[in-house]
Amino acid sequence: MAMPAAEIEALIRAALPDAQVTIEDLAGDGDHYAATVISPAFKGLSRVKQHQLVYAALQGRMGGELHALALQTSAPE
Amino acid sequence: MSDNPVFQQIQSEITANPVTLFMKGTPVFPQCGFSARVVQILSHMGVPFHGVNVLADPEVREGIKSFSNWPTIPQLYVKGEFVGGCDIVTEMFQSGELATLLTENGIPHTQAA
């Protein structure tokens, strides 16, 4: 099971259109990525809530098709 | 709380233990790098915690994800509240927020960061 980085980015952008998204492939196996997502939508939200927004954008693929996604989220300064 | 038996089982674990880590493997033999990282952080801080091996119970392994609306393992709970997975616990450890959270909840720990 694997996912291309572009698909991850597209899914996040679809749910968070104003986000800055950077994806890094950690292992080259399409299963282990790191992502940084900066979006005004995160303003005032706890880290858990921020990450849950990103997981929701991935529509259930997190933990299944996508094994590992190291997430860094924040609202713009 | 729902009458889902798995949710009740999870709820009793996180209520009975101030610090509970749902993980793959056990604190002595973690079977996943992310779980091992959180065990390392808690051990480094000298935090007594209760490990729940989700690999030993497929129903808890799946149930915990909908219980917390969090799709991955490990999951750390402090005083019944979901704190986060590996990324968030690591970030909180590095920023000192984890030590603050533990102190605020009266949970002994020897090391701040």
PDB file of C-alpha atoms in Angstrom:
ATOM      1  CA  MET A   1       0.000   0.000   0.000  1.00  0.00           C
ATOM      2  CA  ALA A   2       1.517   3.346  -0.897  1.00  0.00           C
ATOM      3  CA  MET A   3       0.596   6.863  -1.860  1.00  0.00           C
ATOM      4  CA  PRO A   4       2.401   9.352  -4.105  1.00  0.00           C
ATOM      5  CA  ALA A   5       3.412  12.614  -2.413  1.00  0.00           C
ATOM      6  CA  ALA A   6       1.468  14.620  -5.001  1.00  0.00           C
ATOM      7  CA  GLU A   7      -1.759  12.878  -4.019  1.00  0.00           C
ATOM      8  CA  ILE A   8      -1.212  13.660  -0.330  1.00  0.00           C
ATOM      9  CA  GLU A   9      -0.561  17.299  -1.176  1.00  0.00           C
ATOM     10  CA  ALA A  10      -3.620  17.486  -3.447  1.00  0.00           C
ATOM     11  CA  LEU A  11      -5.906  16.028  -0.777  1.00  0.00           C
ATOM     12  CA  ILE A  12      -4.640  18.463   1.858  1.00  0.00           C
ATOM     13  CA  ARG A  13      -4.975  21.411  -0.517  1.00  0.00           C
ATOM     14  CA  ALA A  14      -8.507  20.379  -1.449  1.00  0.00           C
ATOM     15  CA  ALA A  15      -9.552  20.554   2.194  1.00  0.00           C
ATOM     16  CA  LEU A  16      -7.315  23.495   3.158  1.00  0.00           C
ATOM     17  CA  PRO A  17      -7.072  25.642  -0.005  1.00  0.00           C
ATOM     18  CA  ASP A  18      -5.068  28.411   1.652  1.00  0.00           C
ATOM     19  CA  ALA A  19      -2.478  26.094   3.208  1.00  0.00           C
ATOM     20  CA  GLN A  20       1.235  26.043   2.535  1.00  0.00           C
ATOM     21  CA  VAL A  21       2.061  22.356   2.165  1.00  0.00           C
ATOM     22  CA  THR A  22       5.488  20.714   1.923  1.00  0.00           C
ATOM     23  CA  ILE A  23       5.833  16.941   1.707  1.00  0.00           C
ATOM     24  CA  GLU A  24       9.048  14.998   2.240  1.00  0.00           C
ATOM     25  CA  ASP A  25       9.386  11.344   1.311  1.00  0.00           C
ATOM     26  CA  LEU A  26      11.252   9.809   4.240  1.00  0.00           C
ATOM     27  CA  ALA A  27      11.834   6.329   2.944  1.00  0.00           C
ATOM     28  CA  GLY A  28      11.155   6.317  -0.793  1.00  0.00           C
ATOM     29  CA  ASP A  29       8.567   3.580  -0.321  1.00  0.00           C
ATOM     30  CA  GLY A  30       5.482   5.785  -0.678  1.00  0.00           C
ATOM     31  CA  ASP A  31       4.515   4.885   2.878  1.00  0.00           C
ATOM     32  CA  HIS A  32       6.576   7.142   5.131  1.00  0.00           C
ATOM     33  CA  TYR A  33       6.297  10.875   4.662  1.00  0.00           C
ATOM     34  CA  ALA A  34       6.823  14.030   6.665  1.00  0.00           C
ATOM     35  CA  ALA A  35       4.520  16.963   5.958  1.00  0.00           C
ATOM     36  CA  THR A  36       4.491  20.560   7.082  1.00  0.00           C
ATOM     37  CA  VAL A  37       1.135  22.306   6.783  1.00  0.00           C
ATOM     38  CA  ILE A  38       0.702  25.990   7.583  1.00  0.00           C
ATOM     39  CA  SER A  39      -2.829  27.335   7.384  1.00  0.00           C
ATOM     40  CA  PRO A  40      -4.896  30.151   8.894  1.00  0.00           C
ATOM     41  CA  ALA A  41      -7.536  27.479   9.530  1.00  0.00           C
ATOM     42  CA  PHE A  42      -5.346  26.212  12.391  1.00  0.00           C
ATOM     43  CA  LYS A  43      -5.456  29.496  14.273  1.00  0.00           C
ATOM     44  CA  GLY A  44      -6.485  28.908  17.907  1.00  0.00           C
ATOM     45  CA  LEU A  45      -6.710  25.136  17.493  1.00  0.00           C
ATOM     46  CA  SER A  46      -4.783  22.658  19.633  1.00  0.00           C
ATOM     47  CA  ARG A  47      -2.140  20.534  17.888  1.00  0.00           C
ATOM     48  CA  VAL A  48      -4.463  17.542  18.122  1.00  0.00           C
ATOM     49  CA  LYS A  49      -7.274  19.447  16.388  1.00  0.00           C
ATOM     50  CA  GLN A  50      -4.854  20.759  13.727  1.00  0.00           C
ATOM     51  CA  HIS A  51      -3.600  17.266  12.966  1.00  0.00           C
ATOM     52  CA  GLN A  52      -7.185  15.923  12.937  1.00  0.00           C
ATOM     53  CA  LEU A  53      -8.031  18.458  10.200  1.00  0.00           C
ATOM     54  CA  VAL A  54      -5.185  17.117   8.091  1.00  0.00           C
ATOM     55  CA  TYR A  55      -6.184  13.497   8.766  1.00  0.00           C
ATOM     56  CA  ALA A  56      -9.757  14.342   7.757  1.00  0.00           C
ATOM     57  CA  ALA A  57      -8.416  15.836   4.509  1.00  0.00           C
ATOM     58  CA  LEU A  58      -6.747  12.489   3.794  1.00  0.00           C
ATOM     59  CA  GLN A  59     -10.196  10.874   3.912  1.00  0.00           C
ATOM     60  CA  GLY A  60      -9.384   7.801   5.941  1.00  0.00           C
ATOM     61  CA  ARG A  61      -6.101   6.918   4.225  1.00  0.00           C
ATOM     62  CA  MET A  62      -4.041   7.739   7.296  1.00  0.00           C
ATOM     63  CA  GLY A  63      -3.056   4.558   9.092  1.00  0.00           C
ATOM     64  CA  GLY A  64      -4.173   2.404   6.165  1.00  0.00           C
ATOM     65  CA  GLU A  65      -2.886   3.262   2.696  1.00  0.00           C
ATOM     66  CA  LEU A  66      -0.525   5.747   4.311  1.00  0.00           C
ATOM     67  CA  HIS A  67       1.415   4.132   7.129  1.00  0.00           C
ATOM     68  CA  ALA A  68       3.345   7.048   8.516  1.00  0.00           C
ATOM     69  CA  LEU A  69       2.983  10.809   8.150  1.00  0.00           C
ATOM     70  CA  ALA A  70       5.138  12.864  10.483  1.00  0.00           C
ATOM     71  CA  LEU A  71       3.108  16.040  10.788  1.00  0.00           C
ATOM     72  CA  GLN A  72       4.149  19.579  11.647  1.00  0.00           C
ATOM     73  CA  THR A  73       1.227  22.008  11.635  1.00  0.00           C
ATOM     74  CA  SER A  74       0.917  25.684  12.520  1.00  0.00           C
ATOM     75  CA  ALA A  75      -0.999  28.838  11.758  1.00  0.00           C
ATOM     76  CA  PRO A  76       0.943  31.543   9.888  1.00  0.00           C
ATOM     77  CA  GLU A  77       2.790  33.980  12.200  1.00  0.00           C
TER      78      GLU A  77
ATOM     79  CA  MET B   1     -20.407   7.355  27.285  1.00  0.00           C
ATOM     80  CA  SER B   2     -21.576   4.981  24.518  1.00  0.00           C
ATOM     81  CA  ASP B   3     -22.496   1.361  25.298  1.00  0.00           C
ATOM     82  CA  ASN B   4     -19.802   0.138  22.919  1.00  0.00           C
ATOM     83  CA  PRO B   5     -17.958  -2.478  25.011  1.00  0.00           C
ATOM     84  CA  VAL B   6     -14.585  -1.635  23.477  1.00  0.00           C
ATOM     85  CA  PHE B   7     -15.087   2.052  24.292  1.00  0.00           C
ATOM     86  CA  GLN B   8     -15.986   1.063  27.860  1.00  0.00           C
ATOM     87  CA  GLN B   9     -12.831  -1.054  28.081  1.00  0.00           C
ATOM     88  CA  ILE B  10     -10.737   1.854  26.783  1.00  0.00           C
ATOM     89  CA  GLN B  11     -12.480   4.294  29.106  1.00  0.00           C
ATOM     90  CA  SER B  12     -11.772   2.099  32.128  1.00  0.00           C
ATOM     91  CA  GLU B  13      -8.073   1.819  31.177  1.00  0.00           C
ATOM     92  CA  ILE B  14      -7.617   5.592  30.880  1.00  0.00           C
ATOM     93  CA  THR B  15      -9.631   6.238  34.021  1.00  0.00           C
ATOM     94  CA  ALA B  16      -7.807   3.665  36.141  1.00  0.00           C
ATOM     95  CA  ASN B  17      -4.339   4.823  35.081  1.00  0.00           C
ATOM     96  CA  PRO B  18      -3.192   8.464  35.250  1.00  0.00           C
ATOM     97  CA  VAL B  19      -0.853   7.945  32.274  1.00  0.00           C
ATOM     98  CA  THR B  20      -1.860   5.368  29.669  1.00  0.00           C
ATOM     99  CA  LEU B  21      -0.070   4.629  26.409  1.00  0.00           C
ATOM    100  CA  PHE B  22      -1.868   2.598  23.771  1.00  0.00           C
ATOM    101  CA  MET B  23       1.060   1.204  21.803  1.00  0.00           C
ATOM    102  CA  LYS B  24       2.286  -1.580  19.550  1.00  0.00           C
ATOM    103  CA  GLY B  25       4.170  -3.969  21.786  1.00  0.00           C
ATOM    104  CA  THR B  26       4.960  -3.454  25.436  1.00  0.00           C
ATOM    105  CA  PRO B  27       7.047  -0.806  27.219  1.00  0.00           C
ATOM    106  CA  VAL B  28       9.830  -3.390  27.557  1.00  0.00           C
ATOM    107  CA  PHE B  29       9.487  -4.629  23.941  1.00  0.00           C
ATOM    108  CA  PRO B  30       7.973  -1.906  21.757  1.00  0.00           C
ATOM    109  CA  GLN B  31       7.258  -3.285  18.278  1.00  0.00           C
ATOM    110  CA  CYS B  32       7.048  -0.002  16.376  1.00  0.00           C
ATOM    111  CA  GLY B  33       9.462   2.905  16.121  1.00  0.00           C
ATOM    112  CA  PHE B  34       6.815   5.491  16.906  1.00  0.00           C
ATOM    113  CA  SER B  35       5.630   3.618  19.994  1.00  0.00           C
ATOM    114  CA  ALA B  36       9.236   3.129  21.092  1.00  0.00           C
ATOM    115  CA  ARG B  37       9.863   6.888  20.794  1.00  0.00           C
ATOM    116  CA  VAL B  38       7.018   7.736  23.177  1.00  0.00           C
ATOM    117  CA  VAL B  39       8.130   5.013  25.616  1.00  0.00           C
ATOM    118  CA  GLN B  40      11.635   6.519  25.479  1.00  0.00           C
ATOM    119  CA  ILE B  41      10.332  10.016  26.248  1.00  0.00           C
ATOM    120  CA  LEU B  42       8.185   8.848  29.175  1.00  0.00           C
ATOM    121  CA  SER B  43      11.018   6.719  30.571  1.00  0.00           C
ATOM    122  CA  HIS B  44      13.518   9.582  30.147  1.00  0.00           C
ATOM    123  CA  MET B  45      11.178  11.830  32.123  1.00  0.00           C
ATOM    124  CA  GLY B  46      10.725   9.157  34.789  1.00  0.00           C
ATOM    125  CA  VAL B  47       6.963   9.070  34.251  1.00  0.00           C
ATOM    126  CA  PRO B  48       5.223   5.922  35.531  1.00  0.00           C
ATOM    127  CA  PHE B  49       2.772   4.829  32.842  1.00  0.00           C
ATOM    128  CA  HIS B  50       0.482   1.946  31.902  1.00  0.00           C
ATOM    129  CA  GLY B  51       1.139   0.409  28.475  1.00  0.00           C
ATOM    130  CA  VAL B  52      -1.679  -1.231  26.519  1.00  0.00           C
ATOM    131  CA  ASN B  53      -0.441  -3.498  23.718  1.00  0.00           C
ATOM    132  CA  VAL B  54      -2.970  -3.014  20.903  1.00  0.00           C
ATOM    133  CA  LEU B  55      -1.340  -5.841  18.941  1.00  0.00           C
ATOM    134  CA  ALA B  56      -2.692  -8.205  21.574  1.00  0.00           C
ATOM    135  CA  ASP B  57      -6.269  -6.973  21.089  1.00  0.00           C
ATOM    136  CA  PRO B  58      -7.410  -6.177  17.510  1.00  0.00           C
ATOM    137  CA  GLU B  59     -10.708  -4.728  18.783  1.00  0.00           C
ATOM    138  CA  VAL B  60      -8.887  -2.181  20.948  1.00  0.00           C
ATOM    139  CA  ARG B  61      -6.460  -1.515  18.081  1.00  0.00           C
ATOM    140  CA  GLU B  62      -9.341  -0.405  15.882  1.00  0.00           C
ATOM    141  CA  GLY B  63     -11.652   0.896  18.616  1.00  0.00           C
ATOM    142  CA  ILE B  64      -9.076   3.333  19.988  1.00  0.00           C
ATOM    143  CA  LYS B  65      -8.955   5.102  16.619  1.00  0.00           C
ATOM    144  CA  SER B  66     -12.646   5.969  16.612  1.00  0.00           C
ATOM    145  CA  PHE B  67     -12.649   6.532  20.380  1.00  0.00           C
ATOM    146  CA  SER B  68     -10.211   9.437  19.974  1.00  0.00           C
ATOM    147  CA  ASN B  69     -10.843  10.243  16.296  1.00  0.00           C
ATOM    148  CA  TRP B  70      -7.130   9.626  15.760  1.00  0.00           C
ATOM    149  CA  PRO B  71      -6.087   7.183  13.024  1.00  0.00           C
ATOM    150  CA  THR B  72      -2.761   5.926  14.310  1.00  0.00           C
ATOM    151  CA  ILE B  73      -0.971   4.241  17.196  1.00  0.00           C
ATOM    152  CA  PRO B  74       0.619   5.153  19.647  1.00  0.00           C
ATOM    153  CA  GLN B  75      -1.860   7.257  21.578  1.00  0.00           C
ATOM    154  CA  LEU B  76      -1.011   8.874  24.900  1.00  0.00           C
ATOM    155  CA  TYR B  77      -3.663   9.673  27.540  1.00  0.00           C
ATOM    156  CA  VAL B  78      -3.109  11.716  30.694  1.00  0.00           C
ATOM    157  CA  LYS B  79      -5.865  11.711  33.316  1.00  0.00           C
ATOM    158  CA  GLY B  80      -8.313  10.341  30.763  1.00  0.00           C
ATOM    159  CA  GLU B  81      -7.562  13.013  28.177  1.00  0.00           C
ATOM    160  CA  PHE B  82      -6.059  12.257  24.754  1.00  0.00           C
ATOM    161  CA  VAL B  83      -2.716  14.107  24.485  1.00  0.00           C
ATOM    162  CA  GLY B  84      -1.495  13.001  21.072  1.00  0.00           C
ATOM    163  CA  GLY B  85       0.505  10.567  19.007  1.00  0.00           C
ATOM    164  CA  CYS B  86       4.255  10.329  18.492  1.00  0.00           C
ATOM    165  CA  ASP B  87       4.686  13.680  16.721  1.00  0.00           C
ATOM    166  CA  ILE B  88       2.714  15.718  19.215  1.00  0.00           C
ATOM    167  CA  VAL B  89       4.230  14.050  22.296  1.00  0.00           C
ATOM    168  CA  THR B  90       7.709  14.630  20.836  1.00  0.00           C
ATOM    169  CA  GLU B  91       6.946  18.301  20.102  1.00  0.00           C
ATOM    170  CA  MET B  92       5.482  18.783  23.588  1.00  0.00           C
ATOM    171  CA  PHE B  93       8.504  17.077  25.156  1.00  0.00           C
ATOM    172  CA  GLN B  94      10.913  19.322  23.279  1.00  0.00           C
ATOM    173  CA  SER B  95       8.980  22.503  24.104  1.00  0.00           C
ATOM    174  CA  GLY B  96       8.526  21.596  27.779  1.00  0.00           C
ATOM    175  CA  GLU B  97       4.714  21.478  27.420  1.00  0.00           C
ATOM    176  CA  LEU B  98       4.662  17.785  28.350  1.00  0.00           C
ATOM    177  CA  ALA B  99       6.390  18.484  31.658  1.00  0.00           C
ATOM    178  CA  THR B 100       3.912  21.312  32.315  1.00  0.00           C
ATOM    179  CA  LEU B 101       0.942  19.081  31.498  1.00  0.00           C
ATOM    180  CA  LEU B 102       2.212  16.372  33.840  1.00  0.00           C
ATOM    181  CA  THR B 103       2.881  18.843  36.651  1.00  0.00           C
ATOM    182  CA  GLU B 104      -0.568  20.398  36.234  1.00  0.00           C
ATOM    183  CA  ASN B 105      -2.076  16.923  36.582  1.00  0.00           C
ATOM    184  CA  GLY B 106      -0.003  16.081  39.645  1.00  0.00           C
ATOM    185  CA  ILE B 107       1.931  13.351  37.873  1.00  0.00           C
ATOM    186  CA  PRO B 108       5.457  12.818  39.212  1.00  0.00           C
ATOM    187  CA  HIS B 109       8.330  13.020  36.778  1.00  0.00           C
ATOM    188  CA  THR B 110      12.021  13.459  37.373  1.00  0.00           C
ATOM    189  CA  GLN B 111      13.128  15.217  34.205  1.00  0.00           C
ATOM    190  CA  ALA B 112      11.587  18.224  32.414  1.00  0.00           C
ATOM    191  CA  ALA B 113      13.128  17.861  28.927  1.00  0.00           C
TER     192      ALA B 113
END
